[in-house]
Amino acid sequence: MTLMQLFGAMFIAYSPAVALFIFTIAKEPLRIIVMMAGMFFWLVSLLTSSILWFAVVPLRDKVAFGLTFSIFFQELFRFLYYKLLRKAEDGLQQFNQTSPEQSQHGNGGASTSDKARHGYAYVAGLGFGVMSGIFSFINVLADSKGPGTVGIYNTPQDFLITSAFLTMCFILLHVMWNVIFYWSFESRRYWAALLVVASHFLVSELTLLNRDQYYNITLPVAYATLAIMSLFAFCIAGGSLRSIKAACTFQRSRYAL
């Protein structure tokens, strides 16, 4: 039973991220590098917040204190990574234009550049999300393998499954947050960056309610935020109802053949 719990929770938490990596990143070495760098920046943000937590001795036992500054440093390093990618954009664009299609058609103007920027934001966000998910859930996942079963001795029976779904949600949220955050600075719509920071604080701070087993609050709010941010990021990246219909028509025509 414990082994089933282990693999079930692991697949719930990490399967979407693994699928995104396999189908959209794994075949492109440049994207792998950008993703790994994003994971590194998240690790540095964790290190910075850990140093602050260690230095402020009176507040070490306050989870809210550590969580708040962890969010702050994550957003700070999200911005620093954006600045780094922005400075390296020319080199990345030249590297990205080595594919046959782009060699034939040129760089495609501003639209192609915008697509490349959204792509880098998406990949970097997945790096942030994966590393965040690994650190937030790996200890819980390790305990789920036994001995015993989650839910014995009056502990919450739905703790493991809730943690798995929250981990999956945060991984995907980091992807959407990154796309919106980078777009806000590219387009000088800084209110969008503030929206990202505010929603990050909202969803993360609400997880403090899990100590009192208020899962019926944290999960719906987290997934509602994910739905809103996904729609926002979809529109930013040029998505529309017309593009969805065109994609569906294309897929039907492929299967018909």
Rosetta silent file (secondary structure, phi, psi, omega in degrees, C-alpha in Angstrom):
SEQUENCE: MTLMQLFGAMFIAYSPAVALFIFTIAKEPLRIIVMMAGMFFWLVSLLTSSILWFAVVPLRDKVAFGLTFSIFFQELFRFLYYKLLRKAEDGLQQFNQTSPEQSQHGNGGASTSDKARHGYAYVAGLGFGVMSGIFSFINVLADSKGPGTVGIYNTPQDFLITSAFLTMCFILLHVMWNVIFYWSFESRRYWAALLVVASHFLVSELTLLNRDQYYNITLPVAYATLAIMSLFAFCIAGGSLRSIKAACTFQRSRYAL
SCORE:     score description
SCORE:     0.000 S_00000001
   1 L     0.000  -42.837 -178.501    0.000    0.000    0.000 S_00000001
   2 H   -65.826  -35.255  178.264    2.771    2.451    0.876 S_00000001
   3 H   -66.138  -37.566  176.445    4.518    1.781   -2.441 S_00000001
   4 H   -65.056  -40.255  176.611    1.290    2.525   -4.296 S_00000001
   5 H   -61.414  -44.208 -178.607    0.965    5.764   -2.348 S_00000001
   6 H   -57.763  -53.196 -176.295    4.534    6.706   -3.213 S_00000001
   7 H   -71.805  -35.331  177.506    4.156    6.227   -6.961 S_00000001
   8 H   -61.880  -48.114  179.238    0.634    7.648   -7.067 S_00000001
   9 H   -65.671  -39.073 -179.732    1.654   10.877   -5.337 S_00000001
  10 H   -64.265  -42.613  179.955    4.836   11.130   -7.406 S_00000001
  11 H   -66.878  -38.328  177.958    2.946   10.756  -10.701 S_00000001
  12 H   -63.132  -46.249 -173.279    0.353   13.344   -9.666 S_00000001
  13 H   -71.776  -40.948 -167.230    2.968   15.891   -8.617 S_00000001
  14 H  -113.852  -10.426 -177.124    5.544   15.529  -11.376 S_00000001
  15 H   -59.982  -44.962  178.396    3.916   13.924  -14.441 S_00000001
  16 H   -59.482  -40.311  179.511    2.791   17.224  -16.064 S_00000001
  17 H   -66.230  -40.956  178.235    6.294   18.686  -15.671 S_00000001
  18 H   -63.566  -41.836  179.291    7.904   15.549  -17.094 S_00000001
  19 H   -64.098  -42.998  177.779    5.512   15.593  -20.048 S_00000001
  20 H   -61.585  -41.265  179.951    6.240   19.264  -20.749 S_00000001
  21 H   -64.527  -46.001 -176.175    9.956   18.586  -20.612 S_00000001
  22 H   -64.404  -44.891 -171.672    9.797   15.570  -22.949 S_00000001
  23 H   -88.004  -20.305 -174.861    7.557   17.134  -25.585 S_00000001
  24 H  -122.958  -11.895 -173.185    8.728   20.761  -25.580 S_00000001
  25 L  -126.464  -40.564 -167.978   12.272   20.928  -24.207 S_00000001
  26 L   -56.977  -30.420 -176.468   14.195   17.645  -24.393 S_00000001
  27 L   -84.367   -5.556 -176.839   14.923   17.871  -28.147 S_00000001
  28 L  -120.580  107.467 -177.441   16.436   21.360  -27.931 S_00000001
  29 H   -57.011  -36.345 -178.934   19.775   21.676  -26.088 S_00000001
  30 H   -63.520  -41.143  178.722   19.423   25.444  -25.725 S_00000001
  31 H   -66.176  -35.763  176.765   16.120   25.083  -23.903 S_00000001
  32 H   -61.897  -42.088  179.259   17.634   22.498  -21.587 S_00000001
  33 H   -63.305  -44.765  179.729   20.381   24.964  -20.687 S_00000001
  34 H   -62.542  -40.086  179.036   17.861   27.753  -20.033 S_00000001
  35 H   -65.697  -45.049  179.397   15.788   25.422  -17.859 S_00000001
  36 H   -62.622  -37.949  176.965   18.792   24.256  -15.841 S_00000001
  37 H   -65.178  -38.085  175.765   19.831   27.857  -15.295 S_00000001
  38 H   -62.046  -40.623  176.369   16.314   28.618  -14.058 S_00000001
  39 H   -62.560  -39.154  179.019   16.593   25.745  -11.579 S_00000001
  40 H   -64.874  -43.271 -179.770   19.927   27.158  -10.413 S_00000001
  41 H   -63.369  -37.702  176.930   18.467   30.634   -9.883 S_00000001
  42 H   -64.581  -39.804  178.116   15.657   29.165   -7.798 S_00000001
  43 H   -61.895  -40.490  179.063   18.229   27.320   -5.696 S_00000001
  44 H   -65.520  -37.623  176.938   20.154   30.542   -5.136 S_00000001
  45 H   -63.059  -38.994  177.406   16.933   32.258   -4.019 S_00000001
  46 H   -65.793  -41.184  178.535   16.385   29.433   -1.526 S_00000001
  47 H   -61.967  -42.551 -179.080   19.966   29.769   -0.278 S_00000001
  48 H   -64.478  -44.684  179.100   19.536   33.521    0.183 S_00000001
  49 H   -67.239  -31.896  178.269   16.282   33.147    2.113 S_00000001
  50 H   -67.502  -38.745  178.062   17.878   30.376    4.227 S_00000001
  51 H   -63.150  -42.693  178.266   20.760   32.677    5.177 S_00000001
  52 H   -64.162  -44.017  178.269   18.288   35.342    6.279 S_00000001
  53 H   -59.408  -40.926 -179.686   16.255   32.775    8.228 S_00000001
  54 H   -68.931  -32.799 -176.564   19.426   31.556    9.958 S_00000001
  55 H   -76.017  -34.350 -178.174   20.547   35.103   10.798 S_00000001
  56 L   -89.507   85.314 -172.760   17.255   36.227   12.364 S_00000001
  57 H   -61.803  -44.675 -175.304   17.372   33.969   15.419 S_00000001
  58 H   -62.558  -21.719 -175.048   14.183   35.155   17.229 S_00000001
  59 H  -108.724   15.227 -177.161   11.979   34.331   14.213 S_00000001
  60 L   -63.681  -32.384 -176.988   13.440   30.964   13.243 S_00000001
  61 L   -88.276    5.914  178.920   10.437   29.068   14.587 S_00000001
  62 L   -97.291  108.409 -177.968    7.967   31.255   12.660 S_00000001
  63 H   -64.286  -37.862 -178.137    7.011   29.464    9.439 S_00000001
  64 H   -62.211  -36.095  179.220    5.262   32.550    8.063 S_00000001
  65 H   -64.047  -50.572  179.481    8.470   34.575    8.369 S_00000001
  66 H   -63.052  -39.736 -179.329   10.546   32.082    6.406 S_00000001
  67 H   -65.784  -42.805 -177.675    7.823   31.586    3.799 S_00000001
  68 H   -61.726  -46.753 -179.170    7.330   35.314    3.217 S_00000001
  69 H   -74.403  -25.544  173.760   10.986   36.019    2.570 S_00000001
  70 H   -63.970  -43.222  177.561   11.320   32.877    0.487 S_00000001
  71 H   -63.686  -44.046 -179.741    8.615   34.225   -1.846 S_00000001
  72 H   -58.407  -46.294 -178.281   10.264   37.644   -1.918 S_00000001
  73 H   -71.848  -31.065  174.717   13.644   36.216   -2.920 S_00000001
  74 H   -61.327  -44.405 -179.867   12.074   33.909   -5.511 S_00000001
  75 H   -70.143  -34.862  176.661   10.521   36.910   -7.236 S_00000001
  76 H   -62.370  -45.406 -178.806   13.750   38.893   -6.913 S_00000001
  77 H   -76.103  -22.129  171.035   15.735   36.127   -8.608 S_00000001
  78 H   -63.968  -41.584  177.869   13.011   35.715  -11.214 S_00000001
  79 H   -67.269  -42.687  179.841   13.662   39.335  -12.131 S_00000001
  80 H   -63.353  -37.067  178.823   17.459   38.866  -12.083 S_00000001
  81 H   -70.155  -35.010  174.700   17.162   35.855  -14.377 S_00000001
  82 H   -60.744  -44.762  179.997   14.975   37.891  -16.719 S_00000001
  83 H   -62.906  -39.343  178.918   17.676   40.573  -16.886 S_00000001
  84 H   -64.972  -45.146  178.532   20.317   37.927  -17.593 S_00000001
  85 H   -64.368  -35.554 -179.778   18.278   36.383  -20.413 S_00000001
  86 H   -65.021  -39.806  178.916   17.580   39.844  -21.814 S_00000001
  87 H   -70.187  -31.462 -178.552   21.302   40.625  -22.000 S_00000001
  88 L   -91.556    9.246 -171.962   22.019   37.259  -23.621 S_00000001
  89 H   -62.816  -41.160 -177.554   19.118   37.574  -26.073 S_00000001
  90 H   -61.388  -45.371  178.431   21.210   38.381  -29.157 S_00000001
  91 H   -65.284  -39.183  178.878   23.377   35.313  -28.701 S_00000001
  92 H   -65.581  -38.714  179.671   20.350   33.131  -27.981 S_00000001
  93 H   -64.926  -43.262  178.240   18.587   34.416  -31.096 S_00000001
  94 H   -62.912  -41.432  178.353   21.597   33.620  -33.297 S_00000001
  95 H   -65.167  -34.767 -175.487   21.835   30.169  -31.753 S_00000001
  96 H   -77.732  -16.741 -176.011   18.093   29.692  -32.221 S_00000001
  97 L   -93.805   18.460 -179.899   18.195   30.606  -35.919 S_00000001
  98 L   -89.432   -3.927  179.024   20.272   27.607  -36.948 S_00000001
  99 L   -73.502  153.906 -176.592   17.222   25.436  -37.704 S_00000001
 100 H   -58.311  -41.264 -177.143   16.429   24.800  -41.410 S_00000001
 101 H   -63.998  -43.617 -177.978   13.087   26.618  -41.363 S_00000001
 102 H   -72.274  -26.717  176.894   14.524   29.779  -39.873 S_00000001
 103 H   -68.452  -33.164 -179.423   17.470   29.664  -42.262 S_00000001
 104 H   -78.721  -38.356 -171.849   15.056   29.684  -45.204 S_00000001
 105 H  -103.941    0.035 -179.323   12.637   32.270  -43.930 S_00000001
 106 L    80.797 -166.890 -175.697   14.905   34.531  -41.922 S_00000001
 107 L   -83.106   -6.573  174.408   14.175   35.675  -38.402 S_00000001
 108 L    76.064    7.074  176.952   10.511   36.436  -39.155 S_00000001
 109 H    78.143 -157.893 -174.273   10.635   39.939  -37.735 S_00000001
 110 H   -66.596  -33.177 -176.906    9.342   40.985  -34.350 S_00000001
 111 H   -62.565  -42.392  178.435    6.769   38.204  -34.090 S_00000001
 112 H   -64.036  -39.859  177.955    9.448   35.505  -34.181 S_00000001
 113 H   -62.346  -41.814  178.080   11.445   37.411  -31.551 S_00000001
 114 H   -62.912  -41.463  178.732    8.346   37.625  -29.360 S_00000001
 115 H   -63.547  -39.990  179.121    7.741   33.895  -29.739 S_00000001
 116 H   -64.578  -39.994  179.425   11.338   33.185  -28.756 S_00000001
 117 H   -65.432  -43.047  176.866   11.022   35.395  -25.666 S_00000001
 118 H   -62.220  -36.993  178.624    7.818   33.673  -24.604 S_00000001
 119 H   -64.302  -43.733  178.249    9.580   30.360  -25.162 S_00000001
 120 H   -65.670  -39.381  178.206   12.499   31.304  -22.941 S_00000001
 121 H   -62.685  -42.655  178.661   10.116   32.600  -20.269 S_00000001
 122 H   -62.357  -46.625 -177.679    8.172   29.327  -20.381 S_00000001
 123 H   -66.340  -44.743  178.420   11.313   27.178  -20.149 S_00000001
 124 H   -62.763  -38.584  178.202   12.823   29.258  -17.342 S_00000001
 125 H   -64.793  -37.375  176.706    9.511   29.115  -15.479 S_00000001
 126 H   -65.394  -37.184  175.396    9.444   25.342  -15.766 S_00000001
 127 H   -61.944  -44.895  175.998   12.935   25.267  -14.270 S_00000001
 128 H   -58.555  -47.761 -175.186   11.745   27.412  -11.367 S_00000001
 129 H   -66.054  -42.755 -178.733    8.678   25.238  -10.891 S_00000001
 130 H   -63.228  -45.875 -179.604   10.443   21.881  -11.046 S_00000001
 131 H   -66.701  -37.614  175.593   13.057   22.849   -8.482 S_00000001
 132 H   -62.158  -43.676 -179.995   10.367   24.352   -6.260 S_00000001
 133 H   -65.818  -37.223  179.235    8.327   21.159   -6.546 S_00000001
 134 H   -63.777  -45.881 -176.283   11.296   18.939   -5.750 S_00000001
 135 H   -73.767  -31.619 -176.232   12.174   20.818   -2.572 S_00000001
 136 H   -79.897  -22.188 -170.471    8.606   21.255   -1.359 S_00000001
 137 H  -122.453  -14.267 -171.492    7.478   17.648   -1.803 S_00000001
 138 H   -64.861  -36.501  179.389   10.469   15.322   -1.809 S_00000001
 139 H   -68.940  -40.834  176.515   10.549   14.863    1.989 S_00000001
 140 H   -63.184  -41.337 -179.828    6.830   14.138    2.124 S_00000001
 141 H   -64.872  -40.066  179.176    7.223   11.732   -0.765 S_00000001
 142 H   -63.888  -38.223  179.849   10.100    9.930    0.957 S_00000001
 143 H   -70.244  -24.478 -175.682    8.015    9.460    4.124 S_00000001
 144 L   -71.630  -13.069 -177.591    5.112    8.017    2.133 S_00000001
 145 L   -78.455   -8.381  175.991    7.056    4.863    1.289 S_00000001
 146 L   119.309  178.311   -0.834    6.636    3.610    4.849 S_00000001
 147 L   -76.091  158.676  179.650    6.607    2.214    7.360 S_00000001
 148 L    88.386 -179.578 -176.926    2.911    2.676    8.028 S_00000001
 149 L  -129.042  141.159  177.563    0.247    4.512    6.071 S_00000001
 150 L   -60.449  131.113  179.966   -0.669    8.181    6.014 S_00000001
 151 L   113.970   -8.186  178.190   -3.745    8.735    8.165 S_00000001
 152 L   -81.485  151.613  179.159   -2.901    6.549   11.163 S_00000001
 153 L    60.153   45.601  172.436   -2.972    8.001   14.689 S_00000001
 154 L    65.763   11.540  173.156   -5.362   10.851   13.832 S_00000001
 155 L   -77.836  151.764 -175.951   -3.095   12.381   11.201 S_00000001
 156 L   -62.842  126.979 -177.026   -4.966   13.766    8.145 S_00000001
 157 L   -71.461  -25.920 -177.625   -5.613   11.005    5.640 S_00000001
 158 L   -98.013   14.467 -179.211   -5.690   13.378    2.663 S_00000001
 159 H   -63.039  -46.626 -175.632   -2.412   15.145    3.499 S_00000001
 160 H   -65.323  -47.960 -177.910   -0.340   13.241    0.943 S_00000001
 161 H   -66.800  -36.186  177.650   -2.769   13.567   -1.965 S_00000001
 162 H   -65.928  -42.914  178.630   -3.344   17.246   -1.176 S_00000001
 163 H   -62.569  -37.842  179.076    0.400   17.907   -1.092 S_00000001
 164 H   -64.126  -45.685  179.980    0.787   16.144   -4.447 S_00000001
 165 H   -67.864  -35.971  177.292   -1.896   18.259   -6.112 S_00000001
 166 H   -67.388  -38.971  177.373   -0.504   21.451   -4.581 S_00000001
 167 H   -62.003  -46.353  177.455    2.976   20.594   -5.830 S_00000001
 168 H   -59.055  -41.819 -179.173    1.677   20.037   -9.356 S_00000001
 169 H   -63.267  -43.224 -178.231   -0.229   23.330   -9.146 S_00000001
 170 H   -68.456  -35.871  177.059    2.829   25.303   -8.030 S_00000001
 171 H   -60.980  -47.166 -179.690    5.005   23.842  -10.781 S_00000001
 172 H   -69.732  -35.003  177.421    2.491   24.933  -13.424 S_00000001
 173 H   -62.097  -39.885  179.448    1.930   28.280  -11.694 S_00000001
 174 H   -62.452  -35.070  176.535    5.632   29.088  -11.924 S_00000001
 175 H   -62.544  -50.469 -178.611    5.450   28.511  -15.677 S_00000001
 176 H   -66.294  -42.788  178.310    2.518   30.903  -16.059 S_00000001
 177 H   -58.488  -40.847 -177.770    3.947   33.429  -13.621 S_00000001
 178 H   -65.957  -43.449  179.034    7.204   33.507  -15.555 S_00000001
 179 H   -60.689  -44.989 -179.299    5.521   34.107  -18.913 S_00000001
 180 H   -68.765  -42.222 -178.118    3.439   36.944  -17.465 S_00000001
 181 H   -61.841  -47.908 -179.604    6.338   38.403  -15.471 S_00000001
 182 H   -65.100  -41.219  178.922    8.698   38.556  -18.443 S_00000001
 183 H   -61.949  -36.558 -177.718    5.983   39.982  -20.698 S_00000001
 184 H   -62.626  -36.756  179.662    5.219   42.719  -18.180 S_00000001
 185 H   -81.106  -31.475  176.519    8.770   44.069  -18.390 S_00000001
 186 H   -66.903  -39.255 -176.504    9.003   43.638  -22.150 S_00000001
 187 L   -97.152    0.419 -178.625    5.785   45.571  -22.702 S_00000001
 188 L    60.461   30.128  172.747    6.315   47.948  -19.732 S_00000001
 189 L  -100.985   78.328 -170.393    3.021   46.831  -18.199 S_00000001
 190 H   -69.654  -17.339  176.753    4.414   46.605  -14.703 S_00000001
 191 H   -61.975  -28.888  179.016    1.012   46.000  -13.138 S_00000001
 192 H   -68.550  -38.059  176.278    1.226   42.455  -14.509 S_00000001
 193 H   -64.637  -39.749  176.304    4.446   41.829  -12.568 S_00000001
 194 H   -63.875  -36.584  176.915    2.727   43.120   -9.435 S_00000001
 195 H   -62.834  -41.227  177.886   -0.145   40.744  -10.165 S_00000001
 196 H   -61.899  -49.073 -178.489    2.314   37.845  -10.349 S_00000001
 197 H   -62.063  -44.647 -178.558    3.956   38.783   -7.044 S_00000001
 198 H   -63.552  -43.727 -179.930    0.602   39.327   -5.316 S_00000001
 199 H   -68.107  -33.389  176.441   -0.834   36.006   -6.523 S_00000001
 200 H   -63.872  -45.372  177.200    2.380   34.205   -5.487 S_00000001
 201 H   -63.231  -42.207 -177.978    2.081   35.632   -1.989 S_00000001
 202 H   -60.546  -54.350 -175.224   -1.636   34.810   -1.856 S_00000001
 203 H   -66.618  -41.489 -177.607   -1.366   31.164   -2.872 S_00000001
 204 H   -69.283  -43.678 -179.382    1.788   30.469   -0.864 S_00000001
 205 H   -67.162  -29.982  178.057    0.617   32.135    2.325 S_00000001
 206 H   -65.938  -23.996  178.912   -2.690   30.273    2.129 S_00000001
 207 H   -65.628  -15.847  174.788   -0.782   26.997    2.413 S_00000001
 208 H   -63.137  -23.261  178.059   -0.195   27.927    6.062 S_00000001
 209 H   -70.395  -15.331 -179.326   -3.831   26.944    6.563 S_00000001
 210 H   -65.820  -20.807  176.145   -2.905   23.348    5.788 S_00000001
 211 H   -62.591  -29.919  178.046   -1.637   23.008    9.352 S_00000001
 212 H  -101.528   14.347  174.945   -5.286   23.207   10.401 S_00000001
 213 L    62.757   37.349  175.770   -6.383   20.972    7.491 S_00000001
 214 L   -88.972   53.692 -178.082   -8.238   23.710    5.581 S_00000001
 215 H   -65.985  -26.711  179.981   -7.597   21.905    2.313 S_00000001
 216 H   -69.922   -7.801  175.024  -11.045   22.905    1.049 S_00000001
 217 H  -102.762  -49.304 -173.513   -9.734   26.494    0.933 S_00000001
 218 H   -65.821  -45.230 -178.047   -6.158   26.158   -0.245 S_00000001
 219 H   -65.001  -50.484  178.946   -6.731   23.770   -3.149 S_00000001
 220 H   -60.252  -39.634  179.533   -9.664   25.622   -4.804 S_00000001
 221 H   -66.282  -41.906 -179.492   -7.902   28.985   -4.478 S_00000001
 222 H   -63.184  -44.697 -177.088   -4.647   27.582   -5.868 S_00000001
 223 H   -77.155  -27.860  172.626   -6.303   25.979   -8.889 S_00000001
 224 H   -66.462  -40.836  175.849   -8.530   28.989   -9.523 S_00000001
 225 H   -62.932  -41.200  177.952   -5.382   31.122   -9.588 S_00000001
 226 H   -61.835  -41.479  179.263   -3.764   28.623  -11.956 S_00000001
 227 H   -63.536  -43.083 -179.986   -6.757   28.801  -14.301 S_00000001
 228 H   -65.945  -46.027 -179.059   -6.697   32.615  -14.352 S_00000001
 229 H   -66.773  -35.347  178.015   -2.940   32.806  -14.850 S_00000001
 230 H   -64.898  -43.556  178.077   -3.053   30.138  -17.577 S_00000001
 231 H   -63.900  -40.898  178.747   -5.677   32.087  -19.495 S_00000001
 232 H   -62.881  -48.665  179.988   -3.677   35.290  -19.076 S_00000001
 233 H   -63.967  -36.655  178.275   -0.443   33.638  -20.261 S_00000001
 234 H   -61.974  -43.651  178.360   -2.281   32.027  -23.177 S_00000001
 235 H   -67.894  -39.069  178.717   -3.534   35.415  -24.360 S_00000001
 236 H   -60.532  -40.738 -177.390   -0.101   36.996  -23.868 S_00000001
 237 L   -77.057    4.576  177.457    1.514   34.331  -26.041 S_00000001
 238 L    96.817    9.693 -179.878   -0.889   35.165  -28.879 S_00000001
 239 L   -75.146  152.837  178.203   -3.544   32.563  -28.191 S_00000001
 240 L  -159.392  171.409  176.698   -7.196   33.101  -29.101 S_00000001
 241 H   -61.981  -35.065  179.421  -10.381   31.170  -29.773 S_00000001
 242 H   -64.834  -40.106  179.840   -9.534   31.289  -33.471 S_00000001
 243 H   -68.336  -34.440  177.469   -6.136   29.670  -32.867 S_00000001
 244 H   -65.690  -44.344  179.364   -7.765   26.935  -30.772 S_00000001
 245 H   -63.672  -39.740  179.159  -10.279   26.207  -33.530 S_00000001
 246 H   -64.568  -40.446  178.761   -7.496   26.162  -36.122 S_00000001
 247 H   -65.644  -40.631  178.602   -5.454   23.723  -34.030 S_00000001
 248 H   -64.978  -40.034  178.061   -8.464   21.448  -33.550 S_00000001
 249 H   -64.253  -40.564  178.900   -9.199   21.529  -37.286 S_00000001
 250 H   -63.885  -42.478 -179.874   -5.590   20.694  -38.067 S_00000001
 251 H   -66.039  -39.081  178.164   -5.593   17.751  -35.673 S_00000001
 252 H   -64.578  -38.679  179.963   -8.841   16.390  -37.134 S_00000001
 253 H   -68.098  -33.842  177.738   -7.417   16.622  -40.633 S_00000001
 254 H   -66.933  -43.467 -179.068   -4.283   14.718  -39.562 S_00000001
 255 H   -69.672  -30.653  178.606   -6.280   11.902  -38.027 S_00000001
 256 H   -66.251  -33.846  178.471   -8.549   11.777  -41.094 S_00000001
 257 L   -72.856    0.000    0.000   -5.510   11.173  -43.285 S_00000001
